[in-house]
PDB file of C-alpha atoms in Angstrom:
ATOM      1  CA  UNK A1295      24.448 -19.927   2.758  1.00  0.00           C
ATOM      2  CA  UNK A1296      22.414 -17.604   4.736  1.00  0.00           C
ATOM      3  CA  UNK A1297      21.635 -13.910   3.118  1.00  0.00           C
ATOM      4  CA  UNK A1298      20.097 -10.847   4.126  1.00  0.00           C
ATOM      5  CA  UNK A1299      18.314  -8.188   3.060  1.00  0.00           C
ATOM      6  CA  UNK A1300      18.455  -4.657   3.955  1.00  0.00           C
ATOM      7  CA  UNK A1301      15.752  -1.929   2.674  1.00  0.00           C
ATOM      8  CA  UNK A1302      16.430   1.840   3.621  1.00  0.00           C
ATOM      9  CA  UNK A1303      12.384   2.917   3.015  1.00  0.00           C
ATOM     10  CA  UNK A1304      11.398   6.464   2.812  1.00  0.00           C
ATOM     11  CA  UNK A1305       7.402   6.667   3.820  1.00  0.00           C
ATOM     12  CA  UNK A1306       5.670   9.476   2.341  1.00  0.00           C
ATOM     13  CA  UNK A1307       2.042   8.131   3.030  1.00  0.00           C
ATOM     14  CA  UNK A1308       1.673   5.965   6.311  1.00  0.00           C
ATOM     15  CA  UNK A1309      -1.661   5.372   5.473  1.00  0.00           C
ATOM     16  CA  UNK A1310      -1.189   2.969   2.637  1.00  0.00           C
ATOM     17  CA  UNK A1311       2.028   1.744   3.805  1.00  0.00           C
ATOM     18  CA  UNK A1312       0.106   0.369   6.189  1.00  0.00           C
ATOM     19  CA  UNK A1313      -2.273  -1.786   3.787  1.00  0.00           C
ATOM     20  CA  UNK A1314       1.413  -3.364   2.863  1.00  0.00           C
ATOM     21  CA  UNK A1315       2.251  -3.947   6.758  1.00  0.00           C
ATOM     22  CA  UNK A1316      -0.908  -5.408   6.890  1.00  0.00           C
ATOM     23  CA  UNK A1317      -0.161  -8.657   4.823  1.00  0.00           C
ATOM     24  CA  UNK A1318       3.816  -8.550   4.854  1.00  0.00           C
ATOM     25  CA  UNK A1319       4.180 -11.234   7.708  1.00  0.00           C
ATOM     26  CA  UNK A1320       1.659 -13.376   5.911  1.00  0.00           C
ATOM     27  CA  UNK A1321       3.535 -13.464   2.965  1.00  0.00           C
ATOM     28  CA  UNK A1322       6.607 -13.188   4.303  1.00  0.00           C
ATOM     29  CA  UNK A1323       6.440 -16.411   6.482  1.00  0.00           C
ATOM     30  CA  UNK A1324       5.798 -18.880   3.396  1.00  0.00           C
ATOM     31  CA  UNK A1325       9.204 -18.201   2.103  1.00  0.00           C
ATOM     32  CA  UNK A1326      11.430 -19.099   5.334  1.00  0.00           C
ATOM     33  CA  UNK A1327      12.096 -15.616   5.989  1.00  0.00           C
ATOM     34  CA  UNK A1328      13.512 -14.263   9.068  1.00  0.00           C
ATOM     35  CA  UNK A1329      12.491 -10.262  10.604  1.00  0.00           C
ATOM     36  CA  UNK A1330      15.572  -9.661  12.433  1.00  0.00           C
ATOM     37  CA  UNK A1331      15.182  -5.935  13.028  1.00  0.00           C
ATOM     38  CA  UNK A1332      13.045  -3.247  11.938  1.00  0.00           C
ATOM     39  CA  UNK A1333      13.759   0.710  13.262  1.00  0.00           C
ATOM     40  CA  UNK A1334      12.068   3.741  12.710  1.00  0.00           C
ATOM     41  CA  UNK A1335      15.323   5.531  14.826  1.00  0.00           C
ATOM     42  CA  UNK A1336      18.126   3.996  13.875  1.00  0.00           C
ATOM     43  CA  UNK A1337      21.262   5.393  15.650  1.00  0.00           C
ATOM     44  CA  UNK A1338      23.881   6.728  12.690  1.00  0.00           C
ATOM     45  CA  UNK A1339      27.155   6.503  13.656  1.00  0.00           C
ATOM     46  CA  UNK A1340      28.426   7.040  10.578  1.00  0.00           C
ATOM     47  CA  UNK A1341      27.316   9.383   7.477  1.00  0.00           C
ATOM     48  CA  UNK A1342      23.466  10.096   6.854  1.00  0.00           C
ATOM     49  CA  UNK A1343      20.669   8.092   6.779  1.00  0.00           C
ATOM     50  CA  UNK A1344      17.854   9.685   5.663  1.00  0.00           C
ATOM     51  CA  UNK A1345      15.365   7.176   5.496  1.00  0.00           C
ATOM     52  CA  UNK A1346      12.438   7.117   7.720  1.00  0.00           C
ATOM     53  CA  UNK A1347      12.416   3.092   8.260  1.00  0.00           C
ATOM     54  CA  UNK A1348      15.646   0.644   8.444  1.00  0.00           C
ATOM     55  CA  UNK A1349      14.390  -3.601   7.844  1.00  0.00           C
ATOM     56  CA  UNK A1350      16.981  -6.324   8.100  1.00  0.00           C
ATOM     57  CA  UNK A1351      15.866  -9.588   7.301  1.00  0.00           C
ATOM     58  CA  UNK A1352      17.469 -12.617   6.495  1.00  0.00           C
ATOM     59  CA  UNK A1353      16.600 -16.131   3.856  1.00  0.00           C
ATOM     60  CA  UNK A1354      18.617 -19.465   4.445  1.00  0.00           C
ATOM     61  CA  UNK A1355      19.102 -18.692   0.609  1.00  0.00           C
ATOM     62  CA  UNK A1356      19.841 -16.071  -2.300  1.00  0.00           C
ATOM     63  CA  UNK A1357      17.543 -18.424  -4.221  1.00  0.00           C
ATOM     64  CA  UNK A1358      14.627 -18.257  -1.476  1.00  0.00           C
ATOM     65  CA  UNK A1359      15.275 -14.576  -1.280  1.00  0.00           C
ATOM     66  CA  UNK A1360      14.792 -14.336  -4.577  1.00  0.00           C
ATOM     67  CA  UNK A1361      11.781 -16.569  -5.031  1.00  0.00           C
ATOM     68  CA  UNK A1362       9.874 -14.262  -1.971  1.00  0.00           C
ATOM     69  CA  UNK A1363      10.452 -10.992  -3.603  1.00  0.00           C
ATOM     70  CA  UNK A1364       9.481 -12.006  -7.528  1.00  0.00           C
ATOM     71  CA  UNK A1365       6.348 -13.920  -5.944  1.00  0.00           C
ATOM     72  CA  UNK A1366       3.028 -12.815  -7.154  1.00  0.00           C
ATOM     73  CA  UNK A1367       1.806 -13.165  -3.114  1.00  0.00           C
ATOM     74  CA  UNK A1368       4.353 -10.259  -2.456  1.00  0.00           C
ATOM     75  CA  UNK A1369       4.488  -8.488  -5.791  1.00  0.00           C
ATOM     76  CA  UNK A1370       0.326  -8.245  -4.672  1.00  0.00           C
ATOM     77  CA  UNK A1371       1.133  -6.683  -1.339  1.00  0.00           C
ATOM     78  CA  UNK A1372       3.910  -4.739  -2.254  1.00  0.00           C
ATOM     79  CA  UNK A1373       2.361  -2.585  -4.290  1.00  0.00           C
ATOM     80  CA  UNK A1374       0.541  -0.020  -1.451  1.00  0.00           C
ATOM     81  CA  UNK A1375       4.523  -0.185  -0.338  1.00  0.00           C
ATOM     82  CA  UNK A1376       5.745   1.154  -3.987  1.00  0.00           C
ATOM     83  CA  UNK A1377       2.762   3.593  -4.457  1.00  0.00           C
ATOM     84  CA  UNK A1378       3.433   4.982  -0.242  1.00  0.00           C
ATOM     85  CA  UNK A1379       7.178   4.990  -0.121  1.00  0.00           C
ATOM     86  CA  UNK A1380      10.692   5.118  -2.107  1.00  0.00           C
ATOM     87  CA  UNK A1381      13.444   2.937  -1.327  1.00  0.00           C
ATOM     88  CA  UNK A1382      16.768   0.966  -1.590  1.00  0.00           C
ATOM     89  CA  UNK A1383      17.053  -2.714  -0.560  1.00  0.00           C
ATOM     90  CA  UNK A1384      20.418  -4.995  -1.437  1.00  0.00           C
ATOM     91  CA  UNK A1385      20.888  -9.007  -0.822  1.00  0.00           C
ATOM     92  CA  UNK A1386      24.226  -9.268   1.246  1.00  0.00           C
ATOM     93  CA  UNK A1387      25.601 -13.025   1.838  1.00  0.00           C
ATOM     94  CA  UNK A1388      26.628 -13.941   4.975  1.00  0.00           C
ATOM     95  CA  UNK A1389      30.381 -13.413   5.972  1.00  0.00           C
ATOM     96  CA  UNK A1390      32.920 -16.497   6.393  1.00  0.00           C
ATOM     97  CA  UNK A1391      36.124 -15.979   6.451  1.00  0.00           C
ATOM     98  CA  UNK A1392      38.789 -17.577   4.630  1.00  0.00           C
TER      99      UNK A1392
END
């Protein structure tokens, strides 16, 4: 069953985020991930959303979802990401209904 993952990121140096950006996709791609959407504006209809950049992204798995963000390839790139930004990210599964 498909999940997805969305991270609410709050850049405070765009500079070294961008040393993450650099080699996300690389990384990103060995693990059967999918970039579905990524906003810098994202239209609130609802709330706040303070955040300065909005990623949805989904795995055919929880398990390869899992397996791409404990990797040492992204645990490597991900730190100019945790040194250049705070965050919130959550694994949703995909809705079926009964």
């Amino acid at each position: 069953m498909s999940v997805y993952i969305i991270a609410q990121i709050s850049i405070h140096d765009r500079e070294e985020y961008r040393l993450y950006e650099a080699g996300f996709m690389d990384v990103f791609a060995q693990f059967q991930g999918e970039l579905l959407a990524v906003s810098e504006d994202p239209t609130v209809i609802e709330g706040q959303w303070p955040c300065t950049r909005t990623v949805l992204m989904r795995f055919p798995s929880a398990e390869e979802a899992r397996r791409w963000y404990v990797s040492p390839e992204y645990q490597a790139i991900a730190q100019p990401r945790f040194r250049a930004s705070t965050g919130n990210a959550v694994v949703i599964e995909e809705f079926h209904p009964a």
